[in-house]
Amino acid sequence: MDAHQYCQERAAASGSSFYYSFVFLPADTRRAITAFYALCRELDDVVDECHERAIAETKLNWWREEIGRFAAGVPEHPATRALFDTPQGRTIPAALLLEIVDGMAMDLDNQRYPDFKSLNLYCYRVAGVVGEVAASLFDGERSADDRAIRRYAHELGLAFQLTNIIRDVGEDARRGRIYLPQDELVRFGVAEADLLNGRDTPEFQTLMQFQYARAIACYDRALAVLPAGARRAQRPGLAMAAIYRTLLEEIRHDHFPVLRARVSLTPLRKLWLASKTWLLT
């Protein structure tokens, strides 16, 4: 299979909001971001699908070596080969890709986070850095050196990751992972057993309202710092924000049913939100 075809099928099969946000991009940029997204999916799946720590560590170490090969111009995996095949993709600093791998590796050692500061490092690596790379692919001429756009990308990446954490509370708990900070569980009177056993309590609802407010603040800060002149180039990120923020509002409207169900938007609604944002920006 052609490397770009592999990445396209990998992205389309995921059904992710990210896929719907870049379908309107010019072909060359779409190929680059699709390859980068496929690479992120490959890294994410290492931890999610490997139940033996030694195997996951071996695979992540292989990816560290593969990023070295990418930097040297001789990648082997279809995702990295497709990424290197694009002018935008081959300029991505290897250090940023290694940060993402390090973020995935944190899931091997950390199934609990004592406070938001420690969680924030995880979010930075698995989402903030992803946002920075994506922003540079959308507008490579200015994003790499524009501090305001980098801040926007990191804030938006954090908002996306916090939305994912809220959406996946129940699913993550069933895997033995709790991303909600431990000190906040104590503060709001929520026991780990409530999450692990799917007990929806008034205290849990208050805790989730607090998490919702934090995520919304991240969306607001991201949009506030994005320069007006960069909005058109960053339309894919803004489309993602429209989709993810709508999902977050749906979860809140449904009173955070995340312990027992996974809330999602239909593909048609995602496409409508993406196209509306694209046309109005």
mmCIF file of C-alpha atoms in Angstrom:
data_model
loop_
_atom_site.group_PDB
_atom_site.id
_atom_site.type_symbol
_atom_site.label_atom_id
_atom_site.label_comp_id
_atom_site.label_asym_id
_atom_site.label_seq_id
_atom_site.Cartn_x
_atom_site.Cartn_y
_atom_site.Cartn_z
ATOM 1 C CA MET A 1 0.000 0.000 0.000
ATOM 2 C CA ASP A 2 1.191 3.530 -0.792
ATOM 3 C CA ALA A 3 2.306 5.375 2.359
ATOM 4 C CA HIS A 4 -0.143 8.235 1.846
ATOM 5 C CA GLN A 5 -2.988 5.825 1.201
ATOM 6 C CA TYR A 6 -2.099 4.032 4.440
ATOM 7 C CA CYS A 7 -2.304 7.313 6.364
ATOM 8 C CA GLN A 8 -5.556 8.311 4.685
ATOM 9 C CA GLU A 9 -7.192 5.014 5.605
ATOM 10 C CA ARG A 10 -5.775 5.210 9.140
ATOM 11 C CA ALA A 11 -7.247 8.684 9.622
ATOM 12 C CA ALA A 12 -10.607 7.913 8.040
ATOM 13 C CA ALA A 13 -11.058 4.702 10.049
ATOM 14 C CA SER A 14 -10.599 6.542 13.338
ATOM 15 C CA GLY A 15 -13.720 8.664 12.858
ATOM 16 C CA SER A 16 -11.949 11.376 14.832
ATOM 17 C CA SER A 17 -12.989 15.013 14.894
ATOM 18 C CA PHE A 18 -9.512 15.820 13.619
ATOM 19 C CA TYR A 19 -10.233 14.043 10.345
ATOM 20 C CA TYR A 20 -13.334 16.154 9.671
ATOM 21 C CA SER A 21 -11.493 19.382 10.417
ATOM 22 C CA PHE A 22 -8.896 19.071 7.665
ATOM 23 C CA VAL A 23 -10.907 17.650 4.767
ATOM 24 C CA PHE A 24 -11.161 21.163 3.282
ATOM 25 C CA LEU A 25 -7.413 21.815 3.235
ATOM 26 C CA PRO A 26 -5.366 22.126 0.014
ATOM 27 C CA ALA A 27 -4.100 18.723 -1.109
ATOM 28 C CA ASP A 28 -0.447 19.184 -0.095
ATOM 29 C CA THR A 29 -1.273 20.451 3.389
ATOM 30 C CA ARG A 30 -3.932 17.773 3.821
ATOM 31 C CA ARG A 31 -1.406 15.067 2.976
ATOM 32 C CA ALA A 32 1.021 16.426 5.581
ATOM 33 C CA ILE A 33 -1.496 16.744 8.410
ATOM 34 C CA THR A 34 -3.030 13.358 7.577
ATOM 35 C CA ALA A 35 0.396 11.738 7.801
ATOM 36 C CA PHE A 36 1.093 13.490 11.106
ATOM 37 C CA TYR A 37 -2.278 12.432 12.475
ATOM 38 C CA ALA A 38 -1.623 8.824 11.419
ATOM 39 C CA LEU A 39 1.715 8.959 13.209
ATOM 40 C CA CYS A 40 0.021 10.201 16.393
ATOM 41 C CA ARG A 41 -2.528 7.369 16.147
ATOM 42 C CA GLU A 42 0.288 4.830 15.829
ATOM 43 C CA LEU A 43 1.969 6.188 18.959
ATOM 44 C CA ASP A 44 -1.279 6.357 20.910
ATOM 45 C CA ASP A 45 -2.136 2.763 20.051
ATOM 46 C CA VAL A 46 1.140 1.471 21.470
ATOM 47 C CA VAL A 47 -0.001 2.127 25.039
ATOM 48 C CA ASP A 48 -3.713 1.518 24.489
ATOM 49 C CA GLU A 49 -3.291 -1.841 22.760
ATOM 50 C CA CYS A 50 -0.196 -3.311 24.447
ATOM 51 C CA HIS A 51 -1.151 -4.919 27.738
ATOM 52 C CA GLU A 52 2.393 -5.976 28.598
ATOM 53 C CA ARG A 53 4.659 -3.160 29.719
ATOM 54 C CA ALA A 54 7.815 -4.676 28.217
ATOM 55 C CA ILE A 55 6.234 -4.887 24.772
ATOM 56 C CA ALA A 56 4.967 -1.295 24.959
ATOM 57 C CA GLU A 57 8.399 -0.055 26.031
ATOM 58 C CA THR A 58 10.044 -1.953 23.169
ATOM 59 C CA LYS A 59 7.626 -0.440 20.658
ATOM 60 C CA LEU A 60 8.076 3.092 21.990
ATOM 61 C CA ASN A 61 11.856 2.678 21.822
ATOM 62 C CA TRP A 62 11.465 1.541 18.207
ATOM 63 C CA TRP A 63 9.523 4.717 17.516
ATOM 64 C CA ARG A 64 12.281 6.820 19.088
ATOM 65 C CA GLU A 65 14.715 5.160 16.683
ATOM 66 C CA GLU A 66 12.284 5.687 13.819
ATOM 67 C CA ILE A 67 12.096 9.407 14.578
ATOM 68 C CA GLY A 68 15.887 9.443 14.400
ATOM 69 C CA ARG A 69 15.629 7.820 10.967
ATOM 70 C CA PHE A 70 12.997 10.395 10.016
ATOM 71 C CA ALA A 71 15.368 13.201 10.987
ATOM 72 C CA ALA A 72 18.124 11.545 8.922
ATOM 73 C CA GLY A 73 15.825 11.259 5.901
ATOM 74 C CA VAL A 74 15.471 7.463 5.916
ATOM 75 C CA PRO A 75 12.158 6.664 7.703
ATOM 76 C CA GLU A 76 10.766 3.130 7.473
ATOM 77 C CA HIS A 77 7.162 3.261 8.713
ATOM 78 C CA PRO A 78 4.407 4.313 6.265
ATOM 79 C CA ALA A 79 3.356 7.226 8.517
ATOM 80 C CA THR A 80 6.843 8.696 8.835
ATOM 81 C CA ARG A 81 7.587 8.015 5.174
ATOM 82 C CA ALA A 82 4.418 9.869 4.161
ATOM 83 C CA LEU A 83 5.243 12.730 6.533
ATOM 84 C CA PHE A 84 8.779 13.056 5.177
ATOM 85 C CA ASP A 85 7.394 12.992 1.633
ATOM 86 C CA THR A 86 5.684 16.362 2.215
ATOM 87 C CA PRO A 87 7.586 19.676 2.231
ATOM 88 C CA GLN A 88 5.860 20.771 5.454
ATOM 89 C CA GLY A 89 6.287 17.445 7.195
ATOM 90 C CA ARG A 90 10.002 17.023 6.732
ATOM 91 C CA THR A 91 10.646 20.321 8.546
ATOM 92 C CA ILE A 92 9.076 19.117 11.816
ATOM 93 C CA PRO A 93 11.792 19.101 14.511
ATOM 94 C CA ALA A 94 12.516 15.595 15.735
ATOM 95 C CA ALA A 95 12.601 16.953 19.301
ATOM 96 C CA LEU A 96 8.880 17.744 19.120
ATOM 97 C CA LEU A 97 8.044 14.249 17.869
ATOM 98 C CA LEU A 98 10.113 12.763 20.691
ATOM 99 C CA GLU A 99 8.162 14.870 23.188
ATOM 100 C CA ILE A 100 4.991 13.189 21.951
ATOM 101 C CA VAL A 101 6.561 9.748 22.410
ATOM 102 C CA ASP A 102 7.602 10.736 25.938
ATOM 103 C CA GLY A 103 4.020 11.766 26.628
ATOM 104 C CA MET A 104 2.729 8.379 25.515
ATOM 105 C CA ALA A 105 5.354 6.719 27.716
ATOM 106 C CA MET A 106 3.959 8.556 30.742
ATOM 107 C CA ASP A 107 0.898 6.319 30.518
ATOM 108 C CA LEU A 108 3.122 3.362 31.371
ATOM 109 C CA ASP A 109 4.236 4.909 34.666
ATOM 110 C CA ASN A 110 1.379 7.195 35.674
ATOM 111 C CA GLN A 111 -2.147 5.918 36.145
ATOM 112 C CA ARG A 112 -2.853 8.657 38.704
ATOM 113 C CA TYR A 113 -1.900 12.351 38.837
ATOM 114 C CA PRO A 114 -1.556 14.030 42.248
ATOM 115 C CA ASP A 115 -2.485 17.514 41.018
ATOM 116 C CA PHE A 116 -3.182 19.552 37.916
ATOM 117 C CA LYS A 117 0.445 20.660 37.597
ATOM 118 C CA SER A 118 1.566 17.070 37.033
ATOM 119 C CA LEU A 119 -1.355 16.381 34.699
ATOM 120 C CA ASN A 120 -0.501 19.527 32.753
ATOM 121 C CA LEU A 121 2.907 18.108 31.770
ATOM 122 C CA TYR A 122 1.191 15.037 30.337
ATOM 123 C CA CYS A 123 -1.306 17.212 28.448
ATOM 124 C CA TYR A 124 1.509 19.386 27.120
ATOM 125 C CA ARG A 125 3.333 16.405 25.661
ATOM 126 C CA VAL A 126 0.404 14.481 24.176
ATOM 127 C CA ALA A 127 -1.711 17.460 23.084
ATOM 128 C CA GLY A 128 0.068 20.808 23.369
ATOM 129 C CA VAL A 129 3.032 19.685 21.275
ATOM 130 C CA VAL A 130 0.643 18.063 18.800
ATOM 131 C CA GLY A 131 -1.129 21.411 18.515
ATOM 132 C CA GLU A 132 2.151 23.219 17.912
ATOM 133 C CA VAL A 133 3.162 20.840 15.131
ATOM 134 C CA ALA A 134 -0.285 20.993 13.539
ATOM 135 C CA ALA A 135 -0.289 24.815 13.617
ATOM 136 C CA SER A 136 3.077 24.858 11.856
ATOM 137 C CA LEU A 137 1.777 22.506 9.171
ATOM 138 C CA PHE A 138 -1.257 24.724 8.575
ATOM 139 C CA ASP A 139 0.842 27.877 8.204
ATOM 140 C CA GLY A 140 4.526 26.995 8.125
ATOM 141 C CA GLU A 141 5.641 30.444 6.997
ATOM 142 C CA ARG A 142 4.820 32.111 10.313
ATOM 143 C CA SER A 143 3.721 29.572 12.914
ATOM 144 C CA ALA A 144 7.146 28.188 13.770
ATOM 145 C CA ASP A 145 8.363 31.575 15.023
ATOM 146 C CA ASP A 146 5.145 33.227 16.136
ATOM 147 C CA ARG A 147 4.907 33.088 19.929
ATOM 148 C CA ALA A 148 1.232 34.036 19.923
ATOM 149 C CA ILE A 149 0.368 31.152 17.600
ATOM 150 C CA ARG A 150 2.436 28.739 19.679
ATOM 151 C CA ARG A 151 0.558 29.826 22.786
ATOM 152 C CA TYR A 152 -2.734 29.457 20.935
ATOM 153 C CA ALA A 153 -1.764 25.958 19.803
ATOM 154 C CA HIS A 154 -0.753 24.852 23.283
ATOM 155 C CA GLU A 155 -3.891 26.257 24.915
ATOM 156 C CA LEU A 156 -6.089 24.640 22.278
ATOM 157 C CA GLY A 157 -4.277 21.325 22.618
ATOM 158 C CA LEU A 158 -4.817 21.466 26.376
ATOM 159 C CA ALA A 159 -8.509 22.218 25.836
ATOM 160 C CA PHE A 160 -8.834 19.196 23.540
ATOM 161 C CA GLN A 161 -7.079 16.908 26.002
ATOM 162 C CA LEU A 162 -9.185 18.106 28.937
ATOM 163 C CA THR A 163 -12.286 17.465 26.830
ATOM 164 C CA ASN A 164 -11.043 13.950 26.123
ATOM 165 C CA ILE A 165 -10.399 13.360 29.815
ATOM 166 C CA ILE A 166 -13.932 14.465 30.690
ATOM 167 C CA ARG A 167 -15.475 12.356 27.922
ATOM 168 C CA ASP A 168 -13.475 9.251 28.835
ATOM 169 C CA VAL A 169 -13.676 9.267 32.645
ATOM 170 C CA GLY A 170 -15.621 6.016 32.800
ATOM 171 C CA GLU A 171 -13.730 4.277 30.008
ATOM 172 C CA ASP A 172 -10.360 5.230 31.499
ATOM 173 C CA ALA A 173 -11.443 4.101 34.974
ATOM 174 C CA ARG A 174 -12.362 0.692 33.601
ATOM 175 C CA ARG A 175 -8.795 0.495 32.300
ATOM 176 C CA GLY A 176 -7.506 1.397 35.749
ATOM 177 C CA ARG A 177 -6.545 4.961 34.799
ATOM 178 C CA ILE A 178 -7.750 8.123 36.511
ATOM 179 C CA TYR A 179 -6.659 11.373 34.890
ATOM 180 C CA LEU A 180 -8.682 13.643 37.172
ATOM 181 C CA PRO A 181 -6.190 15.115 39.677
ATOM 182 C CA GLN A 182 -6.175 13.300 43.006
ATOM 183 C CA ASP A 183 -6.269 16.478 45.087
ATOM 184 C CA GLU A 184 -9.397 17.587 43.239
ATOM 185 C CA LEU A 185 -11.117 14.269 43.936
ATOM 186 C CA VAL A 186 -10.460 14.901 47.634
ATOM 187 C CA ARG A 187 -11.514 18.540 47.385
ATOM 188 C CA PHE A 188 -14.905 17.651 45.899
ATOM 189 C CA GLY A 189 -15.474 14.539 48.001
ATOM 190 C CA VAL A 190 -15.266 11.979 45.196
ATOM 191 C CA ALA A 191 -13.729 8.605 46.034
ATOM 192 C CA GLU A 192 -11.736 6.613 43.505
ATOM 193 C CA ALA A 193 -14.201 3.793 44.097
ATOM 194 C CA ASP A 194 -16.982 6.032 42.763
ATOM 195 C CA LEU A 195 -15.154 6.293 39.425
ATOM 196 C CA LEU A 196 -14.054 2.674 39.299
ATOM 197 C CA ASN A 197 -17.578 1.443 40.081
ATOM 198 C CA GLY A 198 -19.434 4.024 37.967
ATOM 199 C CA ARG A 199 -21.241 5.726 40.846
ATOM 200 C CA ASP A 200 -22.695 9.048 39.688
ATOM 201 C CA THR A 201 -23.078 11.202 42.805
ATOM 202 C CA PRO A 202 -23.877 14.885 43.426
ATOM 203 C CA GLU A 203 -20.224 15.312 44.381
ATOM 204 C CA PHE A 204 -19.141 13.817 41.059
ATOM 205 C CA GLN A 205 -21.403 16.223 39.186
ATOM 206 C CA THR A 206 -19.824 19.185 41.000
ATOM 207 C CA LEU A 207 -16.334 17.870 40.227
ATOM 208 C CA MET A 208 -17.164 17.514 36.551
ATOM 209 C CA GLN A 209 -18.632 21.005 36.400
ATOM 210 C CA PHE A 210 -15.272 22.234 37.708
ATOM 211 C CA GLN A 211 -13.427 20.248 35.001
ATOM 212 C CA TYR A 212 -15.804 21.641 32.365
ATOM 213 C CA ALA A 213 -15.116 25.229 33.470
ATOM 214 C CA ARG A 214 -11.360 24.669 33.254
ATOM 215 C CA ALA A 215 -11.627 23.288 29.719
ATOM 216 C CA ILE A 216 -13.863 26.144 28.571
ATOM 217 C CA ALA A 217 -11.345 28.641 29.956
ATOM 218 C CA CYS A 218 -8.648 26.989 27.815
ATOM 219 C CA TYR A 219 -10.770 27.325 24.675
ATOM 220 C CA ASP A 220 -11.396 30.988 25.497
ATOM 221 C CA ARG A 221 -7.707 31.727 26.114
ATOM 222 C CA ALA A 222 -6.689 29.992 22.891
ATOM 223 C CA LEU A 223 -9.092 32.015 20.766
ATOM 224 C CA ALA A 224 -8.168 35.237 22.569
ATOM 225 C CA VAL A 225 -4.446 34.992 21.734
ATOM 226 C CA LEU A 226 -4.776 33.873 18.103
ATOM 227 C CA PRO A 227 -3.800 36.848 15.897
ATOM 228 C CA ALA A 228 -6.581 37.979 13.565
ATOM 229 C CA GLY A 229 -4.260 37.690 10.591
ATOM 230 C CA ALA A 230 -3.637 34.013 11.318
ATOM 231 C CA ARG A 231 -7.251 32.900 11.618
ATOM 232 C CA ARG A 232 -7.687 31.801 8.006
ATOM 233 C CA ALA A 233 -4.525 29.693 8.034
ATOM 234 C CA GLN A 234 -5.578 28.142 11.342
ATOM 235 C CA ARG A 235 -9.107 27.273 10.211
ATOM 236 C CA PRO A 236 -8.563 23.524 10.733
ATOM 237 C CA GLY A 237 -7.756 24.114 14.405
ATOM 238 C CA LEU A 238 -10.747 26.402 14.759
ATOM 239 C CA ALA A 239 -12.934 23.733 13.158
ATOM 240 C CA MET A 240 -11.613 21.198 15.651
ATOM 241 C CA ALA A 241 -12.376 23.659 18.434
ATOM 242 C CA ALA A 242 -15.963 24.031 17.212
ATOM 243 C CA ILE A 243 -16.431 20.258 17.180
ATOM 244 C CA TYR A 244 -14.765 19.580 20.515
ATOM 245 C CA ARG A 245 -16.427 22.478 22.291
ATOM 246 C CA THR A 246 -19.822 21.350 20.995
ATOM 247 C CA LEU A 247 -19.072 17.857 22.311
ATOM 248 C CA LEU A 248 -18.151 19.314 25.688
ATOM 249 C CA GLU A 249 -21.385 21.285 25.806
ATOM 250 C CA GLU A 250 -23.346 18.137 24.935
ATOM 251 C CA ILE A 251 -21.698 16.284 27.816
ATOM 252 C CA ARG A 252 -22.573 19.095 30.213
ATOM 253 C CA HIS A 253 -26.132 19.362 28.882
ATOM 254 C CA ASP A 254 -26.590 15.628 29.502
ATOM 255 C CA HIS A 255 -25.346 16.040 33.108
ATOM 256 C CA PHE A 256 -21.992 14.348 32.562
ATOM 257 C CA PRO A 257 -23.112 10.749 31.903
ATOM 258 C CA VAL A 258 -19.472 9.841 31.308
ATOM 259 C CA LEU A 259 -19.225 7.099 33.930
ATOM 260 C CA ARG A 260 -21.680 4.918 32.059
ATOM 261 C CA ALA A 261 -21.605 6.120 28.444
ATOM 262 C CA ARG A 262 -19.342 7.712 25.855
ATOM 263 C CA VAL A 263 -20.933 10.841 24.433
ATOM 264 C CA SER A 264 -20.131 11.547 20.780
ATOM 265 C CA LEU A 265 -21.299 13.633 17.847
ATOM 266 C CA THR A 266 -22.482 12.073 14.603
ATOM 267 C CA PRO A 267 -20.150 12.233 11.575
ATOM 268 C CA LEU A 268 -22.689 14.458 9.798
ATOM 269 C CA ARG A 269 -22.753 16.929 12.672
ATOM 270 C CA LYS A 270 -18.955 17.008 12.826
ATOM 271 C CA LEU A 271 -18.789 17.716 9.107
ATOM 272 C CA TRP A 272 -21.445 20.441 9.415
ATOM 273 C CA LEU A 273 -19.568 22.157 12.263
ATOM 274 C CA ALA A 274 -16.282 21.949 10.369
ATOM 275 C CA SER A 275 -17.754 23.316 7.139
ATOM 276 C CA LYS A 276 -19.587 26.113 8.966
ATOM 277 C CA THR A 277 -16.409 27.190 10.736
ATOM 278 C CA TRP A 278 -14.421 26.994 7.507
ATOM 279 C CA LEU A 279 -16.891 29.166 5.607
ATOM 280 C CA LEU A 280 -17.312 31.779 8.350
ATOM 281 C CA THR A 281 -13.631 32.238 9.212
#
